[in-house]
Amino acid sequence: MLANEKVFKKGGAAMGNWYEQAIIYQIYPKSFKDSNNDGIGDLVGITQKLDYVQNLGANTIWLNPIFVSPQVDNGYDVSNYFAIDPLLGNMNDFKEMVTQIHKRNMHLILDLPINDTSDQHPWFQDAIANKDSIFREYYIWQEKDGQRPNNWGSFFGGSVWAPDPKGGSQYYCHVFDKKMPDLNWQNPEVRKSMADIAKFWVDKGVDGFRLDAFIHIAKANFEQQILNQKEKYPVDSAFYANLPEVKNYLKDFVKAVKAYKPDVFFLGEASSADAYQAAEYTRPSQFGCDMVVTSDNYGEVYPLKDKKLPMFFQPRYLDVKRLKETFSIWEAVLSQTSLPALTWGNHDISRVLDRLHVDESDQDLPKALAACMYLQRGVPIIYYGEEIGMRNLKYKKLKDFHDQRGVDLIQFMQEKGYSDQEIIDLLNQQDEMTARGPFQWQNDKYVGFSTHHPWNWAEHNEVTAAESLRESDGQLEFYKALLKIKASPLFEAGSYLLLDTQPQIYAYERKLNKQRAFVIVNFGTQTVKYRIPTLKVVHTLLSNKASSLVDNVVTIEAHGSIVIEEK
Ligand code: NOJ
Ligand code: CA
């Protein structure tokens, strides 16, 4: 059997690799715990709080980038892949963190930006200093009659092409910020260098990598313009996302790292991939990713569209029908291939409870969302603070928003005549900065995160971990119980079937050999009855507000959830 070949049992259960049992907790390192009170979270802080993460029931930690970076894009712009950013600590802090993670039988996944580097990276510096440098070919240089080769737009605004800072007629490609030049993955040396970086961290004990932006490593023919667009630099990911060559480029890199350590986990960030592309990326034995995570599985709809605003900032609402369609497809398409990622959010999008307009007083819907998502077939990825019901930070002034997307939107909305308050309200609802607030440990001046004014600070909701730990029927307890259930073989490896139910009920069956269980969630505002499709005796594993279970009929209140097992 090849190194990364997986054995998929009939019914979809994948067996054998540690990450098939992973329950991932995503930590935004700058915002989790500040150990030296400079206002910025750090690695020592994370180490101090590992027991909390373990007690929650997570067994794997994913850290957003921790390498040396000018922090143009919060660490995604790496200038040295072989060292820890001094803001977050040093290599000794890292080693101690890994030791403590492994002591708890947990795993560590590092975020590895592979599509681009910082413009301060020595490769790029050498590439611009010396046109004959071998590192010139590490990046993508083009021109057309001394001009930009095409009209492609960057995800961060403007053109994807920026002029060589040291002069000449060539432009380099950057699909994100212009301070983040794209690497030239066509060049085998780039793939090899990236594999060397991964191996360096494997040697330091890292168990896996989130491959940041990997879907962009291949680009279409640069002569092709994006047609029929009104903007000067339209964004069309057809030309720079999910191209067939992505898989080929990735292969050498993954193969090299897996040859070094076969059970390294590659979690690809495939934000715009559909289920079929996800299957292609994760096909066993092909040296692609082991799993991918998309941002397209939240079951959101946009009924209150403001046609003047970009899609990302449109108000979103949960649509149960859409969620059902999404997961029935993802689960079916991946059933013989890999595990779907189960998540309600990450650092690139506002927190789920705000995004979906969940009422502050509703104690049940957050639990229903968790039950519905995480007990499906797949690997949960929980964004830090979600388990205690943390909400978006609420900023007061326009100048508090300093992420590029937010800044661009402010300018755009001002030009269109929106008032400051309208812009602030929209950003507080939708902007990613609002989701990157300090973890709320306890009720003091800076929520137990630091004694220093935190790097990202604004009004926040009142929940804290300390208080949540005291509540016996609160959200945190519910998450703990849920994740315990998730860690059982039936919920890790069983097959998945979404059941045909009334529109507001989300119900599915999990099955493994002779074991069977049902997860039923009522997203509606009325109590409903639901007949469980079994004639056997059943018992409740977990419930929230599900009032009764009589003769296999469950009566389930609004926003209630119940998990039932056959006996
Ligand atoms: C994806 C990351 O999740 C996001 O935060 C970042 O801005 C982009 N990659 C570009 O690096
Ligand atoms: Ca610190």
Tab-separated table of N, CA and C in Angstrom, residues 157-309:
chain	number	residue	atom	x	y	z
A	157	GLY	N	-8.295	43.544	-3.961
A	157	GLY	CA	-8.518	44.822	-4.652
A	157	GLY	C	-7.408	45.158	-5.635
A	158	GLY	N	-7.751	45.879	-6.717
A	158	GLY	CA	-6.767	46.291	-7.723
A	158	GLY	C	-6.365	45.125	-8.616
A	159	SER	N	-5.269	45.348	-9.337
A	159	SER	CA	-4.780	44.335	-10.276
A	159	SER	C	-4.027	43.222	-9.540
A	160	VAL	N	-3.936	42.038	-10.158
A	160	VAL	CA	-3.069	40.993	-9.588
A	160	VAL	C	-1.601	41.258	-9.948
A	161	TRP	N	-1.347	42.272	-10.767
A	161	TRP	CA	0.026	42.544	-11.226
A	161	TRP	C	0.577	43.807	-10.570
A	162	ALA	N	1.791	43.700	-10.062
A	162	ALA	CA	2.466	44.880	-9.514
A	162	ALA	C	3.830	44.976	-10.179
A	163	PRO	N	4.293	46.228	-10.448
A	163	PRO	CA	5.584	46.368	-11.130
A	163	PRO	C	6.743	45.902	-10.253
A	164	ASP	N	7.766	45.397	-10.903
A	164	ASP	CA	8.998	45.033	-10.200
A	164	ASP	C	9.473	46.253	-9.408
A	165	PRO	N	9.586	46.154	-8.081
A	165	PRO	CA	9.944	47.337	-7.283
A	165	PRO	C	11.318	47.897	-7.634
A	166	LYS	N	12.165	47.069	-8.239
A	166	LYS	CA	13.510	47.562	-8.587
A	166	LYS	C	13.595	48.003	-10.045
A	167	GLY	N	12.449	48.186	-10.703
A	167	GLY	CA	12.453	48.697	-12.072
A	167	GLY	C	12.431	47.603	-13.123
A	168	GLY	N	12.498	48.021	-14.373
A	168	GLY	CA	12.353	47.073	-15.476
A	168	GLY	C	10.900	47.033	-15.907
A	169	SER	N	10.626	46.218	-16.911
A	169	SER	CA	9.278	46.265	-17.483
A	169	SER	C	8.376	45.147	-16.972
A	170	GLN	N	8.894	44.284	-16.128
A	170	GLN	CA	8.079	43.137	-15.722
A	170	GLN	C	7.212	43.424	-14.490
A	171	TYR	N	6.144	42.636	-14.425
A	171	TYR	CA	5.215	42.715	-13.286
A	171	TYR	C	5.180	41.360	-12.593
A	172	TYR	N	5.003	41.372	-11.268
A	172	TYR	CA	4.843	40.077	-10.580
A	172	TYR	C	3.368	39.891	-10.208
A	173	CYS	N	3.006	38.631	-10.103
A	173	CYS	CA	1.599	38.282	-9.841
A	173	CYS	C	1.345	38.180	-8.335
A	174	HIS	N	0.232	38.722	-7.884
A	174	HIS	CA	-0.178	38.566	-6.474
A	174	HIS	C	-1.700	38.469	-6.441
A	175	VAL	N	-2.237	37.299	-6.168
A	175	VAL	CA	-3.702	37.203	-6.149
A	175	VAL	C	-4.272	37.790	-4.847
A	176	PHE	N	-3.413	37.929	-3.823
A	176	PHE	CA	-3.845	38.617	-2.595
A	176	PHE	C	-3.145	39.990	-2.544
A	177	ASP	N	-2.628	40.354	-1.403
A	177	ASP	CA	-2.032	41.689	-1.256
A	177	ASP	C	-0.791	41.864	-2.150
A	178	LYS	N	-0.522	43.108	-2.537
A	178	LYS	CA	0.655	43.281	-3.412
A	178	LYS	C	1.957	43.054	-2.642
A	179	LYS	N	1.859	43.036	-1.320
A	179	LYS	CA	3.049	42.695	-0.538
A	179	LYS	C	3.178	41.181	-0.351
A	180	MET	N	2.354	40.421	-1.091
A	180	MET	CA	2.405	38.959	-1.016
A	180	MET	C	2.517	38.364	-2.429
A	181	PRO	N	3.738	38.404	-3.007
A	181	PRO	CA	3.908	37.865	-4.362
A	181	PRO	C	3.639	36.359	-4.417
A	182	ASP	N	2.932	35.935	-5.469
A	182	ASP	CA	2.619	34.514	-5.636
A	182	ASP	C	3.863	33.729	-6.031
A	183	LEU	N	3.980	32.545	-5.452
A	183	LEU	CA	5.074	31.652	-5.826
A	183	LEU	C	4.758	30.983	-7.162
A	184	ASN	N	5.801	30.650	-7.873
A	184	ASN	CA	5.654	30.001	-9.177
A	184	ASN	C	5.735	28.481	-9.001
A	185	TRP	N	4.573	27.868	-8.795
A	185	TRP	CA	4.549	26.419	-8.516
A	185	TRP	C	4.846	25.579	-9.751
A	186	GLN	N	4.903	26.215	-10.906
A	186	GLN	CA	5.329	25.496	-12.103
A	186	GLN	C	6.794	25.069	-11.957
A	187	ASN	N	7.520	25.820	-11.161
A	187	ASN	CA	8.939	25.573	-10.936
A	187	ASN	C	9.116	24.457	-9.895
A	188	PRO	N	9.696	23.321	-10.282
A	188	PRO	CA	9.856	22.201	-9.334
A	188	PRO	C	10.663	22.592	-8.095
A	189	GLU	N	11.546	23.592	-8.249
A	189	GLU	CA	12.340	24.019	-7.090
A	189	GLU	C	11.455	24.621	-5.997
A	190	VAL	N	10.375	25.279	-6.418
A	190	VAL	CA	9.452	25.853	-5.433
A	190	VAL	C	8.791	24.734	-4.636
A	191	ARG	N	8.359	23.696	-5.348
A	191	ARG	CA	7.696	22.573	-4.664
A	191	ARG	C	8.666	21.923	-3.684
A	192	LYS	N	9.924	21.804	-4.124
A	192	LYS	CA	10.925	21.170	-3.271
A	192	LYS	C	11.201	22.043	-2.030
A	193	SER	N	11.321	23.349	-2.262
A	193	SER	CA	11.605	24.245	-1.134
A	193	SER	C	10.461	24.216	-0.126
A	194	MET	N	9.222	24.168	-0.638
A	194	MET	CA	8.082	24.119	0.278
A	194	MET	C	8.083	22.808	1.069
A	195	ALA	N	8.463	21.724	0.396
A	195	ALA	CA	8.523	20.437	1.099
A	195	ALA	C	9.610	20.484	2.182
A	196	ASP	N	10.726	21.152	1.881
A	196	ASP	CA	11.792	21.269	2.896
A	196	ASP	C	11.283	22.028	4.116
A	197	ILE	N	10.481	23.046	3.862
A	197	ILE	CA	9.917	23.821	4.979
A	197	ILE	C	9.009	22.917	5.820
A	198	ALA	N	8.141	22.169	5.144
A	198	ALA	CA	7.223	21.288	5.879
A	198	ALA	C	8.011	20.249	6.684
A	199	LYS	N	9.061	19.706	6.068
A	199	LYS	CA	9.843	18.684	6.773
A	199	LYS	C	10.542	19.264	8.004
A	200	PHE	N	10.989	20.484	7.874
A	200	PHE	CA	11.623	21.158	9.029
A	200	PHE	C	10.661	21.156	10.228
A	201	TRP	N	9.391	21.463	9.952
A	201	TRP	CA	8.426	21.527	11.058
A	201	TRP	C	7.965	20.139	11.502
A	202	VAL	N	7.976	19.190	10.571
A	202	VAL	CA	7.682	17.802	10.960
A	202	VAL	C	8.750	17.345	11.959
A	203	ASP	N	9.995	17.698	11.681
A	203	ASP	CA	11.085	17.359	12.601
A	203	ASP	C	10.864	17.978	13.978
A	204	LYS	N	10.178	19.098	13.998
A	204	LYS	CA	9.931	19.764	15.288
A	204	LYS	C	8.655	19.229	15.946
A	205	GLY	N	8.036	18.234	15.337
A	205	GLY	CA	6.907	17.576	15.994
A	205	GLY	C	5.533	17.931	15.454
A	206	VAL	N	5.494	18.731	14.392
A	206	VAL	CA	4.185	19.121	13.843
A	206	VAL	C	3.521	17.907	13.169
A	207	ASP	N	2.226	17.752	13.387
A	207	ASP	CA	1.508	16.569	12.892
A	207	ASP	C	0.780	16.804	11.573
A	208	GLY	N	0.594	18.047	11.212
A	208	GLY	CA	-0.137	18.303	9.972
A	208	GLY	C	-0.074	19.769	9.607
A	209	PHE	N	-0.576	20.060	8.429
A	209	PHE	CA	-0.551	21.441	7.931
A	209	PHE	C	-1.900	21.803	7.328
A	210	ARG	N	-2.315	23.021	7.580
A	210	ARG	CA	-3.418	23.586	6.791
A	210	ARG	C	-2.753	24.280	5.615
A	211	LEU	N	-3.061	23.814	4.425
A	211	LEU	CA	-2.436	24.390	3.235
A	211	LEU	C	-3.235	25.603	2.815
A	212	ASP	N	-2.709	26.754	3.198
A	212	ASP	CA	-3.412	28.001	2.945
A	212	ASP	C	-3.461	28.294	1.443
A	213	ALA	N	-4.656	28.620	0.971
A	213	ALA	CA	-4.832	29.128	-0.404
A	213	ALA	C	-4.268	28.209	-1.486
A	214	PHE	N	-4.193	26.896	-1.219
A	214	PHE	CA	-3.530	26.014	-2.199
A	214	PHE	C	-4.274	25.975	-3.533
A	215	ILE	N	-5.565	26.271	-3.526
A	215	ILE	CA	-6.329	26.170	-4.783
A	215	ILE	C	-5.885	27.211	-5.819
A	216	HIS	N	-5.056	28.163	-5.383
A	216	HIS	CA	-4.634	29.234	-6.298
A	216	HIS	C	-3.241	29.015	-6.896
A	217	ILE	N	-2.606	27.873	-6.593
A	217	ILE	CA	-1.185	27.757	-7.010
A	217	ILE	C	-1.007	27.584	-8.521
A	218	ALA	N	-2.091	27.284	-9.240
A	218	ALA	CA	-1.987	27.231	-10.713
A	218	ALA	C	-2.812	28.365	-11.310
A	219	LYS	N	-2.296	28.927	-12.392
A	219	LYS	CA	-2.989	30.040	-13.058
A	219	LYS	C	-3.251	29.677	-14.522
A	220	ALA	N	-4.277	30.303	-15.077
A	220	ALA	CA	-4.598	30.058	-16.494
A	220	ALA	C	-3.625	30.833	-17.388
A	221	ASN	N	-3.831	30.692	-18.657
A	221	ASN	CA	-3.054	31.406	-19.660
A	221	ASN	C	-3.139	32.926	-19.414
A	222	PHE	N	-1.993	33.545	-19.207
A	222	PHE	CA	-1.989	34.969	-18.838
A	222	PHE	C	-2.470	35.893	-19.951
A	223	GLU	N	-2.516	35.374	-21.177
A	223	GLU	CA	-2.993	36.235	-22.269
A	223	GLU	C	-4.501	36.412	-22.239
A	224	GLN	N	-5.165	35.522	-21.493
A	224	GLN	CA	-6.625	35.576	-21.475
A	224	GLN	C	-7.133	36.721	-20.592
A	225	GLN	N	-7.851	37.653	-21.212
A	225	GLN	CA	-8.498	38.732	-20.447
A	225	GLN	C	-9.766	38.188	-19.796
A	226	ILE	N	-10.197	38.820	-18.716
A	226	ILE	CA	-11.525	38.531	-18.184
A	226	ILE	C	-12.494	39.423	-18.963
A	227	LEU	N	-13.437	38.784	-19.659
A	227	LEU	CA	-14.268	39.522	-20.618
A	227	LEU	C	-15.566	40.038	-19.996
A	228	ASN	N	-16.188	40.944	-20.682
A	228	ASN	CA	-17.543	41.409	-20.349
A	228	ASN	C	-17.682	41.908	-18.913
A	229	GLN	N	-16.721	42.614	-18.425
A	229	GLN	CA	-16.798	43.105	-17.052
A	229	GLN	C	-16.773	44.631	-17.060
A	230	LYS	N	-17.459	45.182	-16.056
A	230	LYS	CA	-17.483	46.649	-15.991
A	230	LYS	C	-16.236	47.195	-15.299
A	231	GLU	N	-15.739	46.428	-14.310
A	231	GLU	CA	-14.614	46.961	-13.542
A	231	GLU	C	-13.312	46.918	-14.342
A	232	LYS	N	-12.379	47.769	-13.897
A	232	LYS	CA	-11.071	47.795	-14.552
A	232	LYS	C	-10.320	46.474	-14.296
A	233	TYR	N	-10.389	46.010	-13.033
A	233	TYR	CA	-9.706	44.765	-12.663
A	233	TYR	C	-10.709	43.788	-12.061
A	234	PRO	N	-11.492	43.130	-12.887
A	234	PRO	CA	-12.493	42.206	-12.342
A	234	PRO	C	-11.840	40.985	-11.696
A	235	VAL	N	-12.528	40.459	-10.678
A	235	VAL	CA	-12.050	39.237	-10.031
A	235	VAL	C	-12.833	38.078	-10.626
A	236	ASP	N	-12.122	37.102	-11.169
A	236	ASP	CA	-12.794	35.906	-11.662
A	236	ASP	C	-11.906	34.714	-11.354
A	237	SER	N	-12.301	33.985	-10.308
A	237	SER	CA	-11.394	32.931	-9.849
A	237	SER	C	-11.280	31.781	-10.851
A	238	ALA	N	-12.137	31.767	-11.881
A	238	ALA	CA	-11.978	30.719	-12.913
A	238	ALA	C	-10.551	30.702	-13.454
A	239	PHE	N	-9.895	31.855	-13.455
A	239	PHE	CA	-8.556	31.941	-14.044
A	239	PHE	C	-7.436	31.695	-13.032
A	240	TYR	N	-7.794	31.714	-11.756
A	240	TYR	CA	-6.740	31.500	-10.750
A	240	TYR	C	-7.231	30.775	-9.506
A	241	ALA	N	-8.161	29.854	-9.691
A	241	ALA	CA	-8.555	28.954	-8.588
A	241	ALA	C	-9.016	27.621	-9.150
A	242	ASN	N	-8.638	26.560	-8.453
A	242	ASN	CA	-9.124	25.206	-8.764
A	242	ASN	C	-8.824	24.742	-10.197
A	243	LEU	N	-7.738	25.217	-10.775
A	243	LEU	CA	-7.376	24.731	-12.111
A	243	LEU	C	-6.816	23.301	-11.990
A	244	PRO	N	-6.943	22.516	-13.059
A	244	PRO	CA	-6.518	21.106	-12.967
A	244	PRO	C	-5.055	20.930	-12.551
A	245	GLU	N	-4.201	21.906	-12.916
A	245	GLU	CA	-2.765	21.765	-12.592
A	245	GLU	C	-2.483	21.841	-11.096
A	246	VAL	N	-3.441	22.358	-10.325
A	246	VAL	CA	-3.211	22.465	-8.871
A	246	VAL	C	-2.796	21.096	-8.318
A	247	LYS	N	-3.539	20.086	-8.743
A	247	LYS	CA	-3.282	18.724	-8.240
A	247	LYS	C	-1.878	18.250	-8.606
A	248	ASN	N	-1.485	18.543	-9.849
A	248	ASN	CA	-0.155	18.093	-10.289
A	248	ASN	C	0.950	18.764	-9.485
A	249	TYR	N	0.785	20.067	-9.281
A	249	TYR	CA	1.825	20.805	-8.546
A	249	TYR	C	1.926	20.325	-7.099
A	250	LEU	N	0.747	20.049	-6.550
A	250	LEU	CA	0.710	19.655	-5.137
A	250	LEU	C	1.373	18.301	-4.911
A	251	LYS	N	1.248	17.475	-5.927
A	251	LYS	CA	1.655	16.070	-5.789
A	251	LYS	C	3.116	15.909	-5.339
A	252	ASP	N	4.030	16.616	-6.021
A	252	ASP	CA	5.455	16.472	-5.679
A	252	ASP	C	5.698	16.878	-4.232
A	253	PHE	N	5.046	17.979	-3.858
A	253	PHE	CA	5.219	18.500	-2.495
A	253	PHE	C	4.716	17.490	-1.462
A	254	VAL	N	3.485	17.034	-1.657
A	254	VAL	CA	2.879	16.114	-0.673
A	254	VAL	C	3.658	14.801	-0.634
A	255	LYS	N	4.030	14.311	-1.798
A	255	LYS	CA	4.756	13.044	-1.876
A	255	LYS	C	6.064	13.122	-1.081
A	256	ALA	N	6.751	14.231	-1.250
A	256	ALA	CA	8.034	14.390	-0.554
A	256	ALA	C	7.830	14.403	0.961
A	257	VAL	N	6.793	15.081	1.412
A	257	VAL	CA	6.582	15.174	2.862
A	257	VAL	C	6.068	13.837	3.409
A	258	LYS	N	5.173	13.193	2.660
A	258	LYS	CA	4.633	11.901	3.125
A	258	LYS	C	5.717	10.810	3.107
A	259	ALA	N	6.677	10.948	2.178
A	259	ALA	CA	7.768	9.972	2.164
A	259	ALA	C	8.599	10.124	3.439
A	260	TYR	N	8.647	11.324	3.918
A	260	TYR	CA	9.407	11.637	5.137
A	260	TYR	C	8.648	11.154	6.371
A	261	LYS	N	7.336	11.409	6.382
A	261	LYS	CA	6.491	10.963	7.498
A	261	LYS	C	5.079	10.700	6.941
A	262	PRO	N	4.723	9.433	6.812
A	262	PRO	CA	3.484	9.096	6.086
A	262	PRO	C	2.202	9.628	6.711
A	263	ASP	N	2.168	9.820	8.011
A	263	ASP	CA	0.867	10.199	8.586
A	263	ASP	C	0.717	11.712	8.793
A	264	VAL	N	1.531	12.485	8.098
A	264	VAL	CA	1.320	13.944	8.155
A	264	VAL	C	-0.034	14.252	7.510
A	265	PHE	N	-0.783	15.115	8.154
A	265	PHE	CA	-2.143	15.432	7.705
A	265	PHE	C	-2.129	16.726	6.899
A	266	PHE	N	-2.670	16.660	5.696
A	266	PHE	CA	-2.787	17.880	4.892
A	266	PHE	C	-4.249	18.286	4.790
A	267	LEU	N	-4.543	19.382	5.441
A	267	LEU	CA	-5.893	19.938	5.417
A	267	LEU	C	-5.858	21.136	4.471
A	268	GLY	N	-6.459	20.981	3.306
A	268	GLY	CA	-6.370	22.054	2.320
A	268	GLY	C	-7.455	23.098	2.508
A	269	GLU	N	-7.047	24.353	2.400
A	269	GLU	CA	-8.059	25.418	2.436
A	269	GLU	C	-8.577	25.617	1.013
A	270	ALA	N	-9.770	25.080	0.756
A	270	ALA	CA	-10.322	25.143	-0.603
A	270	ALA	C	-11.609	25.947	-0.542
A	271	SER	N	-11.461	27.241	-0.246
A	271	SER	CA	-12.643	28.041	0.095
A	271	SER	C	-13.717	28.005	-0.986
A	272	SER	N	-13.314	27.977	-2.258
A	272	SER	CA	-14.350	28.041	-3.285
A	272	SER	C	-14.563	26.713	-4.008
A	273	ALA	N	-14.024	25.619	-3.453
A	273	ALA	CA	-14.178	24.328	-4.139
A	273	ALA	C	-15.565	23.752	-3.883
A	274	ASP	N	-16.113	23.075	-4.891
A	274	ASP	CA	-17.363	22.355	-4.656
A	274	ASP	C	-17.026	20.915	-4.265
A	275	ALA	N	-18.058	20.129	-4.002
A	275	ALA	CA	-17.829	18.776	-3.482
A	275	ALA	C	-17.042	17.917	-4.474
A	276	TYR	N	-17.274	18.109	-5.763
A	276	TYR	CA	-16.581	17.281	-6.765
A	276	TYR	C	-15.107	17.650	-6.834
A	277	GLN	N	-14.824	18.950	-6.731
A	277	GLN	CA	-13.417	19.365	-6.692
A	277	GLN	C	-12.767	18.850	-5.412
A	278	ALA	N	-13.530	18.900	-4.314
A	278	ALA	CA	-13.002	18.397	-3.034
A	278	ALA	C	-12.643	16.924	-3.166
A	279	ALA	N	-13.482	16.163	-3.854
A	279	ALA	CA	-13.193	14.730	-4.050
A	279	ALA	C	-11.918	14.558	-4.874
A	280	GLU	N	-11.758	15.396	-5.892
A	280	GLU	CA	-10.540	15.316	-6.704
A	280	GLU	C	-9.293	15.600	-5.862
A	281	TYR	N	-9.406	16.620	-5.028
A	281	TYR	CA	-8.244	16.998	-4.199
A	281	TYR	C	-7.886	15.928	-3.172
A	282	THR	N	-8.871	15.109	-2.780
A	282	THR	CA	-8.628	14.198	-1.647
A	282	THR	C	-8.667	12.729	-2.058
A	283	ARG	N	-8.600	12.462	-3.358
A	283	ARG	CA	-8.656	11.077	-3.813
A	283	ARG	C	-7.519	10.274	-3.175
A	284	PRO	N	-7.839	9.147	-2.516
A	284	PRO	CA	-6.786	8.371	-1.858
A	284	PRO	C	-5.692	7.961	-2.838
A	285	SER	N	-4.494	7.878	-2.317
A	285	SER	CA	-3.298	7.440	-3.058
A	285	SER	C	-2.808	8.410	-4.117
A	286	GLN	N	-3.392	9.590	-4.203
A	286	GLN	CA	-2.984	10.501	-5.279
A	286	GLN	C	-2.067	11.620	-4.778
A	287	PHE	N	-1.725	11.599	-3.523
A	287	PHE	CA	-0.856	12.618	-2.936
A	287	PHE	C	-1.379	14.031	-3.142
A	288	GLY	N	-2.626	14.164	-2.757
A	288	GLY	CA	-3.220	15.496	-2.701
A	288	GLY	C	-3.416	15.834	-1.230
A	289	CYS	N	-4.552	16.430	-0.927
A	289	CYS	CA	-4.871	16.715	0.470
A	289	CYS	C	-5.564	15.489	1.088
A	290	ASP	N	-5.525	15.402	2.421
A	290	ASP	CA	-6.281	14.344	3.098
A	290	ASP	C	-7.721	14.784	3.328
A	291	MET	N	-7.881	16.083	3.438
A	291	MET	CA	-9.219	16.621	3.671
A	291	MET	C	-9.171	18.073	3.191
A	292	VAL	N	-10.306	18.604	2.748
A	292	VAL	CA	-10.316	20.040	2.435
A	292	VAL	C	-11.456	20.711	3.180
A	293	VAL	N	-11.279	21.994	3.386
A	293	VAL	CA	-12.337	22.765	4.042
A	293	VAL	C	-12.770	23.886	3.098
A	294	THR	N	-14.066	23.977	2.911
A	294	THR	CA	-14.623	24.989	2.009
A	294	THR	C	-15.342	26.044	2.846
A	295	SER	N	-15.594	27.202	2.271
A	295	SER	CA	-16.410	28.159	3.035
A	295	SER	C	-17.828	28.172	2.471
A	296	ASP	N	-18.153	27.123	1.765
A	296	ASP	CA	-19.437	27.098	1.085
A	296	ASP	C	-20.442	26.151	1.743
A	297	ASN	N	-20.196	25.762	3.004
A	297	ASN	CA	-21.110	24.755	3.564
A	297	ASN	C	-21.942	25.271	4.732
A	298	TYR	N	-22.176	26.573	4.779
A	298	TYR	CA	-22.901	27.124	5.922
A	298	TYR	C	-24.412	27.198	5.698
A	299	GLY	N	-24.887	26.784	4.551
A	299	GLY	CA	-26.331	26.810	4.291
A	299	GLY	C	-26.917	28.210	4.365
A	300	GLU	N	-26.157	29.185	3.877
A	300	GLU	CA	-26.618	30.574	4.013
A	300	GLU	C	-27.334	31.062	2.763
A	301	VAL	N	-28.291	31.946	2.972
A	301	VAL	CA	-28.950	32.615	1.847
A	301	VAL	C	-28.937	34.121	2.124
A	302	TYR	N	-29.259	34.883	1.100
A	302	TYR	CA	-29.119	36.345	1.168
A	302	TYR	C	-30.437	37.014	0.786
A	303	PRO	N	-31.467	36.878	1.631
A	303	PRO	CA	-32.778	37.385	1.211
A	303	PRO	C	-32.860	38.913	1.199
A	304	LEU	N	-31.974	39.582	1.939
A	304	LEU	CA	-32.070	41.044	2.027
A	304	LEU	C	-30.945	41.705	1.231
A	305	LYS	N	-30.732	41.208	0.057
A	305	LYS	CA	-29.592	41.680	-0.742
A	305	LYS	C	-29.643	43.185	-1.002
A	306	ASP	N	-28.502	43.829	-0.784
A	306	ASP	CA	-28.344	45.221	-1.175
A	306	ASP	C	-27.472	45.178	-2.434
A	307	LYS	N	-28.102	45.395	-3.569
A	307	LYS	CA	-27.407	45.156	-4.849
A	307	LYS	C	-26.163	46.021	-5.020
A	308	LYS	N	-26.086	47.100	-4.198
A	308	LYS	CA	-24.929	47.986	-4.357
A	308	LYS	C	-23.669	47.393	-3.704
A	309	LEU	N	-23.859	46.400	-2.812
A	309	LEU	CA	-22.718	45.927	-2.024
A	309	LEU	C	-22.152	44.612	-2.548
